[in-house]
């Protein structure tokens, strides 16, 4: 039976680093899933992503968070990256990011992430939808970074989901 | 090794219901675990029961925060309890017939030596008021490998035809 859900690559950081990159991503899949278990070095902050080295203001996102006391929602347009989760230095935080229909050159790319942050004062359950609005092209690389360095011991795994 | 593999047998609750659903003797050979469930409660009434999630039979060191939407409002709750709580997830016996909830529990690095972070997505749509969809961020502050997952109805039992599946995700 053909494999539907494949691991493409995994990175476990042996030292702090500014950016985690997945490059030369095959176009053979339908969707991508990035599973991150991470913390940063600088305390409360954000986890961000850019595609294909694009650092222009081609990104936007809308978020929904519950912090254990109240629910909140916000959005940002014309940004230089998608903020797809929160980051902290005290606890490994879980995030799953779906990138739909990533390999076409006809549509803008949509992401949907789930963040699960608990065990510290910045904790929340959240969902974030993002959009990359550069002239459509297939996604071939991801750059993941935070407000500070990503800490040693963090793990990022990229999976491909194949519809056919 | 395939990336996404069912572990053990599917659980389908029979006539008479079940107080809990257990996955035991979970091997450490995968990277992450995924539990997918479809549940209904035996308790009377038209609201939704909670499900409590525990690991390795432990009743301590759990914290959680959630975000719930009812169709008219959104709320967020938190707890430090003897379980990770999936609030208002399971339709009670008096809700629209033949209606079951859906939920997914994701546990990364379950066999590692760090505390265990848990992400839960859940939804229950019964074509009535007082049904919810929600997200849960959970933490089991325990460095032991997870070898058992137990799901327990907070007030009622799981009704017949409730199901649960355990999958292992491998990044090797």
XYZ file of C-alpha atoms in Angstrom:
336
model
C 0.000 0.000 0.000
C 1.434 3.396 -0.919
C 2.556 5.476 2.023
C 0.271 8.423 2.784
C 2.117 10.099 5.662
C 5.893 10.333 5.241
C 8.601 11.866 7.357
C 10.554 14.242 5.121
C 13.178 15.435 7.610
C 13.749 15.995 11.304
C 16.090 18.346 13.128
C 17.022 18.164 16.794
C 19.137 21.112 17.820
C 22.431 20.300 19.546
C 23.060 23.971 20.253
C 21.110 27.229 20.266
C 20.554 28.633 16.806
C 18.781 31.562 15.250
C 16.927 29.754 12.448
C 15.821 26.225 11.593
C 15.601 25.646 7.843
C 14.064 22.892 5.756
C 15.134 23.239 2.145
C 14.793 21.373 -1.157
C 11.325 20.188 -0.137
C 9.980 17.697 -2.655
C 6.825 18.617 -4.566
C 5.637 15.014 -4.416
C 3.194 15.527 -1.552
C -0.159 17.283 -1.237
C 0.171 18.956 2.173
C 2.956 19.456 4.688
C 2.811 19.075 8.469
C 5.482 20.568 10.739
C 5.537 19.241 14.305
C 7.614 21.383 16.653
C 8.596 20.699 20.249
C 10.714 23.684 21.157
C 11.724 26.463 23.483
C 13.676 29.656 22.922
C 16.458 31.309 24.859
C 14.911 34.700 25.522
C 11.644 34.046 27.334
C 8.095 34.840 26.195
C 7.954 35.460 22.465
C 6.663 34.226 19.133
C 7.449 31.386 16.739
C 7.606 32.557 13.134
C 7.909 31.107 9.653
C 8.905 32.353 6.209
C 8.719 30.523 2.902
C 11.253 30.306 0.060
C 13.451 32.984 1.639
C 10.738 35.605 1.244
C 11.334 38.364 3.821
C 8.932 40.890 2.263
C 5.608 41.937 3.766
C 3.677 39.164 2.039
C 2.316 37.452 5.167
C -0.827 37.822 7.279
C -2.412 35.819 10.074
C -5.363 35.617 12.466
C -5.118 33.981 15.873
C -7.439 32.662 18.574
C -6.089 32.004 22.065
C -7.416 30.885 25.427
C -5.072 31.599 28.321
C -7.042 29.776 30.961
C -8.946 32.868 32.011
C -10.198 34.516 28.862
C -10.390 34.045 25.109
C -8.855 36.509 22.685
C -8.395 36.932 18.985
C -6.234 39.176 16.881
C -4.916 39.622 13.387
C -1.991 41.160 11.602
C -1.702 42.065 7.921
C 1.250 42.905 5.712
C 3.833 41.212 7.908
C 7.310 39.844 7.147
C 6.502 36.409 8.606
C 3.597 34.323 9.903
C 3.560 34.074 13.692
C 2.328 30.507 14.043
C 2.837 29.949 17.765
C 4.105 31.265 21.032
C 7.546 30.583 22.500
C 9.034 30.440 25.973
C 12.328 29.445 27.531
C 11.027 27.461 30.498
C 9.161 24.541 28.949
C 9.199 22.644 25.672
C 6.072 23.837 23.819
C 4.124 21.861 21.226
C 3.012 23.234 17.885
C 1.600 21.502 14.812
C 1.503 23.504 11.562
C -0.399 22.375 8.476
C 0.560 23.866 5.097
C -2.105 23.030 2.559
C -1.609 22.380 -1.143
C 1.942 23.693 -0.901
C 3.336 22.508 -4.239
C 1.200 24.396 -6.712
C 2.149 27.611 -8.492
C -1.411 28.874 -8.850
C -2.659 29.819 -5.379
C -1.536 31.737 -2.321
C -0.544 29.351 0.473
C -2.639 28.858 3.614
C -1.398 27.546 6.949
C -3.240 26.373 10.046
C -1.401 25.810 13.298
C -2.269 24.587 16.766
C -0.224 25.734 19.699
C -0.344 24.081 23.096
C 1.600 25.990 25.710
C 1.346 25.069 29.344
C 3.378 25.087 32.490
C 4.318 28.758 32.578
C 2.708 32.196 32.806
C 2.560 32.561 29.022
C 0.436 29.446 28.637
C -2.463 29.126 26.233
C -4.285 26.894 23.813
C -4.396 28.515 20.417
C -5.083 28.244 16.719
C -3.610 30.490 14.038
C -4.467 30.701 10.357
C -1.863 32.248 8.080
C -1.571 33.340 4.465
C 1.464 33.840 2.241
C 0.573 36.231 -0.586
C 3.685 36.290 -2.745
C 2.976 35.703 -6.450
C 2.074 32.006 -6.308
C 4.932 29.532 -6.323
C 5.506 26.098 -4.863
C 6.965 26.059 -1.365
C 10.435 24.540 -1.462
C 11.880 25.840 1.804
C 10.815 26.807 5.318
C 12.678 29.089 7.721
C 11.542 28.890 11.368
C 12.750 31.421 13.917
C 11.790 33.204 17.130
C 12.354 36.583 18.786
C 15.459 35.064 20.379
C 17.457 31.952 19.515
C 15.774 28.584 19.373
C 17.168 26.531 22.240
C 19.236 23.388 22.108
C 17.093 20.276 22.495
C 14.241 21.654 20.388
C 12.957 19.256 17.727
C 11.288 20.025 14.403
C 9.916 17.278 12.148
C 8.469 17.860 8.684
C 5.971 15.328 7.300
C 4.440 15.081 3.849
C 0.823 13.960 3.327
C 0.010 12.482 -0.045
C -3.553 12.478 -1.323
C -2.923 10.156 -4.245
C 9.027 1.792 9.767
C 5.843 3.376 8.403
C 5.340 6.901 9.639
C 1.792 6.543 10.964
C 0.849 3.158 12.431
C -2.086 1.919 14.459
C -0.944 0.494 17.794
C -2.911 -2.413 19.141
C -6.583 -2.926 18.452
C -9.342 -0.412 17.974
C -11.630 0.051 20.970
C -15.366 -0.122 20.303
C -17.577 0.121 23.373
C -20.178 -2.615 23.554
C -23.669 -2.790 24.958
C -23.732 -1.683 28.580
C -21.110 0.977 28.065
C -17.643 1.354 29.581
C -16.380 3.479 32.455
C -13.021 4.010 30.794
C -11.022 3.349 27.665
C -7.467 2.124 28.208
C -4.459 1.724 25.980
C -1.820 -0.276 27.838
C 1.656 -1.655 27.211
C 2.401 1.110 24.697
C 5.808 0.417 23.132
C 8.486 3.089 23.168
C 9.411 2.570 19.524
C 7.536 5.565 18.080
C 8.205 9.302 18.312
C 4.729 10.709 19.003
C 1.315 9.268 19.849
C -2.081 10.203 18.416
C -5.392 9.113 19.954
C -8.538 9.603 17.895
C -11.889 9.135 19.614
C -15.610 9.290 18.905
C -17.685 9.232 22.081
C -21.149 9.535 23.599
C -22.036 9.393 27.313
C -24.587 7.256 29.142
C -25.442 9.963 31.645
C -28.897 11.503 31.352
C -29.461 15.047 30.209
C -28.886 17.239 27.202
C -25.504 18.732 28.014
C -21.989 17.424 27.416
C -19.857 15.331 29.738
C -16.139 15.855 30.255
C -13.424 13.299 29.578
C -10.448 13.016 31.915
C -7.115 11.913 30.441
C -4.416 10.286 32.557
C -1.116 8.585 31.850
C 0.455 5.500 33.434
C -2.315 5.340 36.019
C -1.032 8.546 37.605
C -3.443 10.924 39.342
C -1.056 13.829 39.839
C 1.041 16.513 38.141
C -1.417 17.562 35.424
C -2.150 21.133 34.337
C -4.295 22.291 31.446
C -5.788 25.306 29.733
C -8.571 25.287 27.199
C -10.426 27.452 24.729
C -14.089 26.587 24.176
C -16.656 27.949 21.758
C -20.369 27.315 22.167
C -21.667 29.037 19.088
C -22.575 32.134 21.076
C -19.510 32.769 23.210
C -15.904 31.764 23.765
C -14.425 30.993 27.156
C -11.119 29.812 28.506
C -10.520 27.716 31.603
C -7.541 26.267 33.410
C -6.872 23.618 36.001
C -4.245 21.820 38.051
C -5.985 18.534 38.639
C -5.609 14.782 38.786
C -6.067 14.566 35.005
C -6.052 16.641 31.829
C -9.650 17.673 31.294
C -11.432 17.600 27.951
C -14.348 19.833 28.914
C -17.852 19.404 27.481
C -16.757 17.022 24.776
C -19.155 14.042 25.006
C -22.890 14.337 24.199
C -25.057 13.073 27.033
C -27.807 10.506 26.556
C -30.544 13.097 26.120
C -28.892 14.933 23.232
C -29.764 14.376 19.580
C -29.782 10.634 19.000
C -26.862 8.879 17.277
C -24.613 11.896 17.816
C -21.028 11.346 18.878
C -18.157 13.749 19.477
C -14.804 13.764 17.694
C -11.457 14.463 19.285
C -7.763 14.014 18.658
C -5.088 13.867 21.358
C -1.493 14.491 20.193
C 1.412 13.578 22.473
C 4.872 14.337 21.091
C 8.027 12.658 22.375
C 5.964 10.450 24.668
C 8.853 8.108 25.445
C 11.414 10.803 26.142
C 12.677 12.115 29.459
C 11.065 15.573 29.372
C 7.708 16.563 30.806
C 4.883 15.553 28.479
C 3.126 18.288 26.503
C -0.321 17.399 25.118
C -2.476 19.033 22.437
C -6.177 18.194 22.116
C -8.679 19.231 19.458
C -12.284 18.351 20.167
C -15.739 19.028 18.789
C -19.271 18.008 19.553
C -22.069 19.176 17.264
C -25.540 17.931 18.220
C -27.779 20.398 16.376
C -28.777 22.017 19.656
C -27.553 24.611 22.071
C -24.922 23.713 24.667
C -22.591 21.952 22.277
C -18.974 22.913 22.087
C -15.778 22.822 20.109
C -12.493 23.390 21.811
C -8.746 23.250 22.116
C -6.763 22.027 25.118
C -3.128 22.609 26.011
C -2.092 20.064 28.621
C 1.033 19.176 30.536
C 1.930 16.121 32.578
C 4.921 17.189 34.642
C 6.458 13.738 34.718
C 9.594 12.563 32.953
C 8.528 8.921 32.656
C 7.822 7.384 29.280
C 4.110 7.038 28.644
C 3.108 3.375 28.550
C -0.610 3.734 29.333
C -3.324 6.200 28.329
C -6.676 6.146 30.135
C -9.784 8.083 29.111
C -12.562 8.285 31.729
C -15.984 9.917 31.548
C -16.182 12.522 34.281
C -19.830 11.868 35.179
C -21.075 9.017 32.993
C -19.784 6.013 31.126
C -18.940 5.817 27.451
C -21.970 4.666 25.501
C -22.153 1.752 23.080
C -20.491 2.454 19.704
C -17.999 4.914 21.181
C -14.622 4.227 19.565
C -10.961 4.984 20.190
C -7.851 4.374 18.122
C -4.182 4.768 19.104
C -1.559 5.577 16.482
C 2.213 5.853 16.661
C 4.009 8.486 14.589
C 7.618 7.755 13.743
C 10.157 10.317 12.573
C 12.828 7.688 12.023
